[in-house]
Coordinates of C-alpha atoms and ligand atoms in Angstrom, one line a residue:
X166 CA 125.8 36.8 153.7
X167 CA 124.0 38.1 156.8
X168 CA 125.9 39.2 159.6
X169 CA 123.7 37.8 162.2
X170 CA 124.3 40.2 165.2
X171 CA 123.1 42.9 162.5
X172 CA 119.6 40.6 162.9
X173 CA 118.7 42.1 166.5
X174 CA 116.5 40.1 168.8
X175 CA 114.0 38.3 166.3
X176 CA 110.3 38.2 167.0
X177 CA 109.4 34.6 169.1
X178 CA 106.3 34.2 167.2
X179 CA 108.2 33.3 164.1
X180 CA 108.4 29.8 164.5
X181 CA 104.8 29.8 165.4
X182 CA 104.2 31.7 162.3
X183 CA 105.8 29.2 160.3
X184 CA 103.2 26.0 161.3
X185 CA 99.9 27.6 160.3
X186 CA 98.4 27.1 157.4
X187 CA 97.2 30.6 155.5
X188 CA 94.5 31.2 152.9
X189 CA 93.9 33.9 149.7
X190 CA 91.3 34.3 147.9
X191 CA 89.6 37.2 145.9
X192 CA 89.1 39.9 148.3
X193 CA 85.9 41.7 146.7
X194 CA 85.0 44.5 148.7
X195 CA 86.1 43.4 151.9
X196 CA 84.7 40.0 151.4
X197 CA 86.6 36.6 150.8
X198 CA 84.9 34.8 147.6
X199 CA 84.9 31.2 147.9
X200 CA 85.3 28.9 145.5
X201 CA 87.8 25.8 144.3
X202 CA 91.2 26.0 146.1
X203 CA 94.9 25.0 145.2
X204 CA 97.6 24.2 147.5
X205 CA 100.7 27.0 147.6
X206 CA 103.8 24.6 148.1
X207 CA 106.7 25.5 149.8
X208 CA 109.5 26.1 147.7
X209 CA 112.5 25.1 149.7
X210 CA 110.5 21.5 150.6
X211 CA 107.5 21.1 148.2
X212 CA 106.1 18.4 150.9
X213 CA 105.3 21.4 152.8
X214 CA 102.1 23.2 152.3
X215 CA 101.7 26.8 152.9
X216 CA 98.4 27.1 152.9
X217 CA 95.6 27.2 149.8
X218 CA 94.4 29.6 147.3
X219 CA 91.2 30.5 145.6
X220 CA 91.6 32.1 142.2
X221 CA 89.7 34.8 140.8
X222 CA 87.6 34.6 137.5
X223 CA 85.2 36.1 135.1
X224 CA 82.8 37.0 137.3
X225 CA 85.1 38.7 140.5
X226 CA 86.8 40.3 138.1
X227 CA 83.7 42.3 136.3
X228 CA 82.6 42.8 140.0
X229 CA 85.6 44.5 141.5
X230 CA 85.7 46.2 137.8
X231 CA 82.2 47.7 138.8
X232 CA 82.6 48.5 142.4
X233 CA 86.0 50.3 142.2
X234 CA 84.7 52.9 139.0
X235 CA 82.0 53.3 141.8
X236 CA 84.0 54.0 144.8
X237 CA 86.3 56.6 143.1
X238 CA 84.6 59.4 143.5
X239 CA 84.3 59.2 147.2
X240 CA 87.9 58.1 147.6
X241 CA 89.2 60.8 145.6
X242 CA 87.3 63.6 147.4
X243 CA 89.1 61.8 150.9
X244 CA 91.5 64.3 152.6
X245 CA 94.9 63.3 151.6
X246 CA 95.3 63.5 155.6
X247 CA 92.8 60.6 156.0
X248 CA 94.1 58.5 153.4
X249 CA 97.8 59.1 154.6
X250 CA 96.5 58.2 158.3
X251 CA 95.3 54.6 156.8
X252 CA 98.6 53.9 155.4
X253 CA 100.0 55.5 158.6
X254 CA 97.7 53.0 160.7
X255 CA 98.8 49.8 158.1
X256 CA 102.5 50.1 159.2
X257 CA 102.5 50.2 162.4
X258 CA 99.7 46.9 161.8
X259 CA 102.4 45.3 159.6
X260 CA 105.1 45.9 162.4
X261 CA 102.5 44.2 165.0
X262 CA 102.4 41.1 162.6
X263 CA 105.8 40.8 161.8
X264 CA 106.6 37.1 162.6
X265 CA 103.5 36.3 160.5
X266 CA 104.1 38.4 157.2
X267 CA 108.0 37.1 157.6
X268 CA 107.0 33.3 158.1
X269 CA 104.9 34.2 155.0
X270 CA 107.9 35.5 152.9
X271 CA 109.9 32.7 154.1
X272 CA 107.5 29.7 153.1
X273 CA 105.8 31.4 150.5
X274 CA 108.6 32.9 148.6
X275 CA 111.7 30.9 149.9
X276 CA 113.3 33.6 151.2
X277 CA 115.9 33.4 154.1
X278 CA 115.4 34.9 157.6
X279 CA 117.3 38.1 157.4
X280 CA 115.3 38.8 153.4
X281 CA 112.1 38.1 154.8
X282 CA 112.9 41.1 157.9
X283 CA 113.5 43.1 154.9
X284 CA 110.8 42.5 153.5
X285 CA 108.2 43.4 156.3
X286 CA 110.6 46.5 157.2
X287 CA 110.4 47.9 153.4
X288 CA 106.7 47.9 153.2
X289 CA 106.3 49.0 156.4
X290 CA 108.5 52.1 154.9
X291 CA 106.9 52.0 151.8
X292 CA 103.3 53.1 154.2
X293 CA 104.9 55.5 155.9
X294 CA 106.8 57.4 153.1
X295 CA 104.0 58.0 150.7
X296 CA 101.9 59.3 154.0
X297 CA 104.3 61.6 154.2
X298 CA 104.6 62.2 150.1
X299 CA 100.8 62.8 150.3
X300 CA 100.4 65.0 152.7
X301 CA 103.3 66.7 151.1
X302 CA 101.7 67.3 147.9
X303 CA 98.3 66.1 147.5
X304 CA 96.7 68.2 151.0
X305 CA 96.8 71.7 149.5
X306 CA 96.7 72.5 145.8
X307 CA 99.7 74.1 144.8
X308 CA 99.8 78.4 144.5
X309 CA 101.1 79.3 141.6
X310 CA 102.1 83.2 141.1
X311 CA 100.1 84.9 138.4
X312 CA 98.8 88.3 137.1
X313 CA 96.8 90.4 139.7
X314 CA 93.2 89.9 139.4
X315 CA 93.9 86.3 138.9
X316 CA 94.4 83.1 141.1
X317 CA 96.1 80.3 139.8
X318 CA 96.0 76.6 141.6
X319 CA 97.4 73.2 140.9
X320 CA 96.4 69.6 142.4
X321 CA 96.8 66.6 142.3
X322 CA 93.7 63.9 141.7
X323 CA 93.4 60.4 141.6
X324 CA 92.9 59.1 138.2
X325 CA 90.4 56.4 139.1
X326 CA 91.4 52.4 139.2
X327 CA 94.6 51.4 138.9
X328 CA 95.5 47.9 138.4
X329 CA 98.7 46.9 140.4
X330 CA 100.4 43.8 139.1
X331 CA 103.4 42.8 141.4
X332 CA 106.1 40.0 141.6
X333 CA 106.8 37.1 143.1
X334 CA 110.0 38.4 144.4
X335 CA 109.3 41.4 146.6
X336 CA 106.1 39.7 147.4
X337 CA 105.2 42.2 150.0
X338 CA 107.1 44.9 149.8
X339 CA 106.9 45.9 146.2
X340 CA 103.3 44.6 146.2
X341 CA 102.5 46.9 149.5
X342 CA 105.1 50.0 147.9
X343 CA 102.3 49.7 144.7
X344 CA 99.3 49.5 146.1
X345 CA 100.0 52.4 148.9
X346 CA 100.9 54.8 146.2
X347 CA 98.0 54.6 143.8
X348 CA 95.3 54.1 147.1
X349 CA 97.0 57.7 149.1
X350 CA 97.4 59.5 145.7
X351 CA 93.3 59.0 145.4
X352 CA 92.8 55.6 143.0
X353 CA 90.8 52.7 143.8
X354 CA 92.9 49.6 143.3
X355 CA 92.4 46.1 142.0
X356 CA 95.5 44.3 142.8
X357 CA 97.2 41.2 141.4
X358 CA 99.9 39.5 143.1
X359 CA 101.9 37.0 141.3
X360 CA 100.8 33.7 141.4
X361 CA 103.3 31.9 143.0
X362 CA 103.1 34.3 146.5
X363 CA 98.7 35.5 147.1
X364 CA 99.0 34.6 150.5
X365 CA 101.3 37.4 151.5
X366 CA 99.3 39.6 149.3
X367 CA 96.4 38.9 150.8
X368 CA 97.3 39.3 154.3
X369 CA 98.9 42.9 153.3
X370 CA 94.9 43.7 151.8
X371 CA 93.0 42.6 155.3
X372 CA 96.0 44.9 157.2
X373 CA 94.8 48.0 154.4
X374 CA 91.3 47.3 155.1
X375 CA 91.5 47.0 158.9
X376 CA 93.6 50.4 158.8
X377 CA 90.8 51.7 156.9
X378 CA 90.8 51.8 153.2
X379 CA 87.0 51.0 152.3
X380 CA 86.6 47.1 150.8
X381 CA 85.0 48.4 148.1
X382 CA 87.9 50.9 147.4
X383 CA 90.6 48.0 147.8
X384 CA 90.2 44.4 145.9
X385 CA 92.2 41.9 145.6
X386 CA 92.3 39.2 142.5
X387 CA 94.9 36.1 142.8
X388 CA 95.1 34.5 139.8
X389 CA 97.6 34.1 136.8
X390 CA 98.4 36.9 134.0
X391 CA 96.2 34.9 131.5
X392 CA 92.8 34.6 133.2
X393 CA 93.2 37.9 135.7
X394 CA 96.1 40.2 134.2
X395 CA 94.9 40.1 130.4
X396 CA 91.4 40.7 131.0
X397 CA 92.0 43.0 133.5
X398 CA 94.5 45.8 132.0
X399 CA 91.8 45.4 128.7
X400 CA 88.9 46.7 130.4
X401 CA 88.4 50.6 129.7
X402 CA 87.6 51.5 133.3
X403 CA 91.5 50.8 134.5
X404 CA 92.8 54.2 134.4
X405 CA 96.3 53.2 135.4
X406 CA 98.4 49.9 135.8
X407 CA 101.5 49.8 137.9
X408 CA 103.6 46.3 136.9
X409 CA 107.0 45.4 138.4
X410 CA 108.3 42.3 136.2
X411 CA 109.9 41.1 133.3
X412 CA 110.8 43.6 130.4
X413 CA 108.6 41.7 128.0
X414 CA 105.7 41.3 130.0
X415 CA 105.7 44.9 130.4
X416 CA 105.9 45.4 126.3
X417 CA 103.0 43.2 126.1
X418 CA 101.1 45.2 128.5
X419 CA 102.5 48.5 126.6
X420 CA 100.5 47.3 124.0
X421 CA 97.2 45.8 125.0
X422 CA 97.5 49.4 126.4
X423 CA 97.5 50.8 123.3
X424 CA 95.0 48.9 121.9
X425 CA 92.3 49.6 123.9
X426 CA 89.1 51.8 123.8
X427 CA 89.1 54.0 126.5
X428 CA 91.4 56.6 128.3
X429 CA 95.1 56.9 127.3
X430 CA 96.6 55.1 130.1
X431 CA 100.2 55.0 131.9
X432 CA 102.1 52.4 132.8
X433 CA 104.3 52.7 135.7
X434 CA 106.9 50.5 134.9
X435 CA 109.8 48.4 137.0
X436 CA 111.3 45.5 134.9
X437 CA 114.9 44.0 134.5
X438 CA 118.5 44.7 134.5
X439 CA 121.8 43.8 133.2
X440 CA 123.5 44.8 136.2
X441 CA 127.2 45.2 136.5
X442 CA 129.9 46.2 138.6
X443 CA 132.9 47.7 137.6
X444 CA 136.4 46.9 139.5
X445 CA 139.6 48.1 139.1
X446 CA 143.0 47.4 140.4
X447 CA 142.6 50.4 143.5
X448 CA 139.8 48.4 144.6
X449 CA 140.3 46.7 147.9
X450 CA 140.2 43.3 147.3
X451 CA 138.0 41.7 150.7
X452 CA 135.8 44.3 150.1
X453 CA 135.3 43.6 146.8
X454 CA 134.6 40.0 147.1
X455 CA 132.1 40.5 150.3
X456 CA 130.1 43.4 148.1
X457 CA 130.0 40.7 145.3
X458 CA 128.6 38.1 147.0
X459 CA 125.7 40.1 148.5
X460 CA 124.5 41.8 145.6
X461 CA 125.1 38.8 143.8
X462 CA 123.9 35.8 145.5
X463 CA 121.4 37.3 148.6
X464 CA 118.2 36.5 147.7
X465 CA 119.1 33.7 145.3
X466 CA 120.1 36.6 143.0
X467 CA 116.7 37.3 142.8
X468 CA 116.4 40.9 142.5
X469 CA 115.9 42.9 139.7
X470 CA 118.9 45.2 141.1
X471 CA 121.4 41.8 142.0
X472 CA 125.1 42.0 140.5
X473 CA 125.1 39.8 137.1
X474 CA 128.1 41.3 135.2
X475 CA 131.4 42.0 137.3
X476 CA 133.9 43.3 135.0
X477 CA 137.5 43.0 136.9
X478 CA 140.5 45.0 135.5
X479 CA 143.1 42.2 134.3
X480 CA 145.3 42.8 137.0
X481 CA 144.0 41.7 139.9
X482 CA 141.7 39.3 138.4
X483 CA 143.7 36.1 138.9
X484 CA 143.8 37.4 142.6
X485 CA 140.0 38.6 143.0
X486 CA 138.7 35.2 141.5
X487 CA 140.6 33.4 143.6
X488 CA 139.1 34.5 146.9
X489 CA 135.6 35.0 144.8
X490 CA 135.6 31.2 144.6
X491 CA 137.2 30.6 148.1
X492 CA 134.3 33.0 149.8
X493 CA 131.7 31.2 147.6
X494 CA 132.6 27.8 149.1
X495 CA 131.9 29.2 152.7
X496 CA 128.0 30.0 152.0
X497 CA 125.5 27.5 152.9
X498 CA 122.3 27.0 150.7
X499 CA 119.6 25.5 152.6
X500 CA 116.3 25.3 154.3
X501 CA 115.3 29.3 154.6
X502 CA 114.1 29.4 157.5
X503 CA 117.4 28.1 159.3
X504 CA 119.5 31.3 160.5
X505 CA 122.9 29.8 159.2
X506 CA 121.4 29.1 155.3
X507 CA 122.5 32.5 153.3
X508 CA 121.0 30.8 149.8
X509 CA 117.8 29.8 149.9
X510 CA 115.7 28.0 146.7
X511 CA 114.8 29.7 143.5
X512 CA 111.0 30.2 143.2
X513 CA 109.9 27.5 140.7
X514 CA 110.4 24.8 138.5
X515 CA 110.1 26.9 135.8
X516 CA 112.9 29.6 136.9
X517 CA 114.7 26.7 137.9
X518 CA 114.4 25.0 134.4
X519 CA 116.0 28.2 133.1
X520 CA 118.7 29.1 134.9
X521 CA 119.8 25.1 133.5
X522 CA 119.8 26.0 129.9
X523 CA 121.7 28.9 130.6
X524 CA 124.5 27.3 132.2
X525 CA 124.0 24.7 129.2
X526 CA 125.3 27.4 127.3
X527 CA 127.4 28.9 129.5
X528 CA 129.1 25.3 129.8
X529 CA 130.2 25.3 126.3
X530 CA 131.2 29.3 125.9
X531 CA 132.7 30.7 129.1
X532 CA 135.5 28.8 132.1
X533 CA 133.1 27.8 135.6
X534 CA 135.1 29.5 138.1
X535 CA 133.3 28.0 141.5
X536 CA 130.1 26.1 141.8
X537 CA 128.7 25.9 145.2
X538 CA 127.8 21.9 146.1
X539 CA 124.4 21.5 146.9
X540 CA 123.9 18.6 150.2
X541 CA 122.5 15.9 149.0
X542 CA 120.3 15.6 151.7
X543 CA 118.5 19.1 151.3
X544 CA 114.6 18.4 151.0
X545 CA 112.7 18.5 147.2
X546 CA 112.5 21.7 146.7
X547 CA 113.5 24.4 143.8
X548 CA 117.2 24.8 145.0
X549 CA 120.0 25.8 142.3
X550 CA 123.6 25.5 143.0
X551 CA 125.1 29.1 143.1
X552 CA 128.0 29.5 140.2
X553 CA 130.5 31.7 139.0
X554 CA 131.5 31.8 135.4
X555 CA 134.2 33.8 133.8
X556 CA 133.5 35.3 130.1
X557 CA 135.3 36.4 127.2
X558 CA 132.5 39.5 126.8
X559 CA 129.4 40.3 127.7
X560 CA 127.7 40.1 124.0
X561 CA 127.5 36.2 125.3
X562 CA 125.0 37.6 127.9
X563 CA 121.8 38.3 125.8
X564 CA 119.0 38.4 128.7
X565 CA 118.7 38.6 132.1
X566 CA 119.5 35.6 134.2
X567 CA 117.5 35.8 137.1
X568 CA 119.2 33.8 139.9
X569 CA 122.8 33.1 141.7
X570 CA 124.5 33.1 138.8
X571 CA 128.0 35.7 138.5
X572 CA 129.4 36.0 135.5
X573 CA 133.4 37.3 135.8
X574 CA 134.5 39.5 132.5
X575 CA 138.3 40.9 132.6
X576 CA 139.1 44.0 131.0
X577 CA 142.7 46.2 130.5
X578 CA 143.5 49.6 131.8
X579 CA 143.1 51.0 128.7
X580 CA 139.8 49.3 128.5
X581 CA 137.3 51.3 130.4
X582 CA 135.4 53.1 127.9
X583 CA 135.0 49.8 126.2
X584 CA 133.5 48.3 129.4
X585 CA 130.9 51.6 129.5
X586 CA 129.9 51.1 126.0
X587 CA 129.5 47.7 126.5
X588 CA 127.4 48.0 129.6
X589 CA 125.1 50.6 128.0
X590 CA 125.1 48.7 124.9
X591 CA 122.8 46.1 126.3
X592 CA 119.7 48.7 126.8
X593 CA 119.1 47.8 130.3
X594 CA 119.9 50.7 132.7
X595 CA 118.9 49.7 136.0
X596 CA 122.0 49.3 139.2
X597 CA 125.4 49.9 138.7
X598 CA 128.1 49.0 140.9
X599 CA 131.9 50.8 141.0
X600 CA 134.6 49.4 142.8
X601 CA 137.7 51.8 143.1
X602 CA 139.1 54.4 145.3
X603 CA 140.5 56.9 142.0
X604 CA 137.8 59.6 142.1
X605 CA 137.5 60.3 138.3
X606 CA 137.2 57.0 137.7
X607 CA 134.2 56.9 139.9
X608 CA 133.5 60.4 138.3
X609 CA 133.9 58.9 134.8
X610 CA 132.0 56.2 135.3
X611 CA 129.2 57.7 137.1
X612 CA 128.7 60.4 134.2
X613 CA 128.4 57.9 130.9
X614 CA 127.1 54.7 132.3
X615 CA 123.5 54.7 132.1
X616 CA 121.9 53.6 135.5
X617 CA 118.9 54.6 137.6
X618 CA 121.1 53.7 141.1
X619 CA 124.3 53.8 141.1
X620 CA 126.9 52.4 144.4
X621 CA 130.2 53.2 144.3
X622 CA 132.4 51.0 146.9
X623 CA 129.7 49.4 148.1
X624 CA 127.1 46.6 147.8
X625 CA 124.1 47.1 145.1
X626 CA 121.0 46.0 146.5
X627 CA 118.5 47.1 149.2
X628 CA 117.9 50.3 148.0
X629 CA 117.1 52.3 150.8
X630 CA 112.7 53.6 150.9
X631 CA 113.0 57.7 151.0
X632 CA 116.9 57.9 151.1
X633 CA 117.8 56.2 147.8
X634 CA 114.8 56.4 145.5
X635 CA 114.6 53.0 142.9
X636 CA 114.2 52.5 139.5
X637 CA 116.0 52.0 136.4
X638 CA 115.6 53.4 132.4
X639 CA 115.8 52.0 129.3
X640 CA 114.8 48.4 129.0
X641 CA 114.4 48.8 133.2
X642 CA 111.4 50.4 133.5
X643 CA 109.5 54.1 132.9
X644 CA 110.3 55.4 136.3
X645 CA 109.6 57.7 138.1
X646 CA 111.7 55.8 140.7
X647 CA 109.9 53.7 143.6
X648 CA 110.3 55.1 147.4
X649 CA 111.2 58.8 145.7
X650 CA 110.0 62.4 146.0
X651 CA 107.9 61.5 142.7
X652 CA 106.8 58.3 143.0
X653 CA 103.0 59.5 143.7
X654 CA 102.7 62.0 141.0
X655 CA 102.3 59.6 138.0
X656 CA 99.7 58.0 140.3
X657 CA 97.9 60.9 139.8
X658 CA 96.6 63.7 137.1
X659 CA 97.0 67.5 137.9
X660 CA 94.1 69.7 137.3
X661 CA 94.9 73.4 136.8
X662 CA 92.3 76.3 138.7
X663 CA 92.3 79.4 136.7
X664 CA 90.0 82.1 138.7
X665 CA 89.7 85.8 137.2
X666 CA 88.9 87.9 140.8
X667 CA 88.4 91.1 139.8
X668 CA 85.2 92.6 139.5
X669 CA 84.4 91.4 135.4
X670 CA 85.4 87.9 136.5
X671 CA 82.2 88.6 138.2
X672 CA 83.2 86.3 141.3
X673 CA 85.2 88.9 143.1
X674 CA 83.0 89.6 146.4
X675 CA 82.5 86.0 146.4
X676 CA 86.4 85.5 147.3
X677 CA 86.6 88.6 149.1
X678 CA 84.5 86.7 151.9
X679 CA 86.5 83.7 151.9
Ligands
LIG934 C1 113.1 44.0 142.2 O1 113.9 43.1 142.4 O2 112.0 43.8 141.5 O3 117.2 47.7 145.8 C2 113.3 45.4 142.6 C3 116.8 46.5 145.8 C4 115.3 46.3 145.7 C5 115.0 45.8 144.3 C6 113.6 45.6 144.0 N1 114.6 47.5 145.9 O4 117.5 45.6 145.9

């Protein structure tokens, strides 16, 4: 899926990387908590250890609880310039370890060579586009023109601790991209990774810390949604929670939010899709197929943006699934960490175990169009053979399905309205993908389908940090959209400065001096 020449000269130390052994465990201001430890498995060879894991509990949790309320006020009153330089001083850290934090994406979180460069690159952007964001609007309050006699000012505050909950998935990026934003908009942070990939996390808190964000400003809590999450988004003092994830988690935390005493408290949202692409008969055909398979299959189809829905106009469908299947039987899934494997494992069991009862159902209602064969001598890991499946409508597709799975839907020239409605009807609004060189058809298409990103004759992953700001709507996610001009600002409350200056506002020789 990777073009390898596109890779560049990669970093020697990567299969260095990929020997050690790496440890997590709650990081309470500054300080590793010790305790009993579990062994994080590889999920391409589950012989393989990564390394181990202490989780957090009751009492690390009521202790980073305590000492981020604490260390707001400090933090907040930080020149955005200083906070910015941390995040600032944290990339160009991540870039110095990147064989390390990309063997870490590859063991921990299966994912292949060129994914796991990604990875280390996008929160390495993540760093340095909220530095700039910050000291874009959070440096100097805004002016805002009034009366005369009267000064008016806006800024922008930290709200105080924000819990970040991140996924598996993006295990660095997105958890980096989180944390960043709430720590340079002026929040303390308690941050908990997902529990299948704390050791990537908790290399990406000892980079923050030794870049200088104060321990005691930054914690870090591995542990599972149950025993960390629940507890943690329930406590009063949690101003904020930023959650990338599944749509129903983020109901659930919608309401505990809800529930509880306290401040009224946002939640910054980034949950599933229903993603499709839309083709029709001007499309070219090789480009097609290629833009399929990558946002599709890369990453196991483990993005929340990947291609699940391709809707092919009739005629060239026979054609299109054709070479669909043919290009499918070239791709090798494999061992991760080997250059040629473009299909690594799924994460778990559990998504694994999933994925199976869909295709039990997709077995019965829709034609398999290609399976990909898996080698029978691939080590025990998590691995799931790659399909295609061709469907009478995409009613059949009630939820996400959150892995290499395609699903192939034909519709008729005079069906393109249908497809829209269709697509919108399933709530989700997150990537759309277009596929045709007729410009009101892109135009069409663009102006009714509702999408956060929409690529038109093009892949649609890998949104690009700063250039092509992420996030869906709908059952997708709140916004505002990750790696965007907004991002920071619902990290954040805005305080309004009224000042009378004339002489009865009895302050005016005190300005006059300034
Ligand atoms: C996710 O999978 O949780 O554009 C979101 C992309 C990525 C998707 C991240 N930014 O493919």
């Amino acid at each position: 899926l990777t073009d390898l020449a596109e890779l560049g000269p990669l970093d020697r130390g990567l299969d260095q990387a990929l020997k050690e052994a790496h440890q997590a465990a709650p990081l309470v201001g500054g300080r590793a908590r010790s305790g009993t430890a579990r062994a994080v498995l590889n999920p391409a060879d589950l012989r393989r250890r990564v390394g181990e894991v202490v989780e957090a509990g009751r009492p690390e949790l009521e202790d980073v609880l305590a000492r981020a309320a604490r260390a707001h006020g400090e933090w907040d009153r930080t020149p955005a310039e200083t906070r910015a330089q941390c995040l600032e001083r944290a990339a160009d850290l991540m870039e110095a370890e990147q064989p390390r934090l990309m063997a870490l994406a590859i063991a921990e979180a299966g994912k292949t060579v060129p994914d796991a460069l990604a990875e280390v690159r996008e929160a390495v952007d993540f760093c340095r586009y909220y530095a700039a964001r910050a000291r874009a609007d959070f440096a100097q309050p805004l002016r805002l023109p009034g009366p005369t006699g009267e000064r008016n000012e806006l800024r922008l505050a930290g709200r105080g601790v924000f819990a970040c909950i991140s996924p598996w998935n993006f295990p660095l990026a997105i958890f980096t991209g989180q944390v960043t934003a709430a720590l340079v908009a002026g929040n303390t942070v308690i941050a908990k990774p997902a529990e299948q990939t704390p050791l990537i996390a908790a290399a990406a808190v000892r980079i923050l810390h030794q870049a200088g964000v104060p321990g005691d400003v930054l914690h870090l809590l591995p542990g599972d949604g149950e025993t960390v999450g629940a507890p943690l988004i329930a406590d009063p003092r949690i101003a904020g929670v930023a959650f990338t994830g599944s749509t129903e988690v983020a109901r659930g935390i919608n309401r505990a939010l809800a529930a509880k005493d306290g401040p009224i408290v946002p939640l910054i949202a980034e949950t599933g899709g229903q993603n499709a692409m839309i083709v029709d008969s001007s499309a070219l055909p090789e480009q097609v197929v290629r833009d399929v398979l990558i946002s599709g299959l890369q990453s196991a189809g483990q993005r929340c943006s990947a291609l699940r829905v391709l809707f092919v106009q009739q005629d060239i469908a026979p054609k299109l699934e054709t070479m669909l299947a043919g290009a499918m039987e070239e791709l090798e899934v494999g061992d991760p960490s080997l250059l040629e494997t473009d299909i690594g494992p799924v994460i778990d069991e559990g998504a694994k175990k999933t994925l199976e009862a869909h295709a039990e159902r997709m077995n019965r209602e829709s034609r398999l169009l290609y399976e990909i064969k898996l080698d029978k001598n691939l080590p025990p890991g998590h691995y799931y053979a790659p399909r295609a499946y061709v469907l009478d409508s995409l009613s059949r597709l009630t939820r996400e399905v959150f892995g290499p799975v395609l699903h192939v839907i034909r519709w008729r020239a005079d069906q393109l309205d249908q497809v829209i409605d269709a697509i919108n009807a399933t709530g989700y609004g997150l990537t759309l993908g277009v596929h045709s060189r007729i410009d009101s058809t892109q135009r069409r298409v663009w102006e009714r389908v509702k999408a956060g990103n929409t690529y038109v004759n093009r892949n649609m992953i890998g949104a690009v940090v700063g250039v092509q700001p992420f996030g869906g709507e709908g059952l997708s996610g709140t916004g505002p959209k990750a790696g965007g001009p907004h991002y920071l600002h619902r990290f954040a409350v805005e305080r309004t400065l009224t000042i009378d200056t004339t002489a009865a506002g009895g302050n005016a020789s005190l300005l006059s001096l300034a």
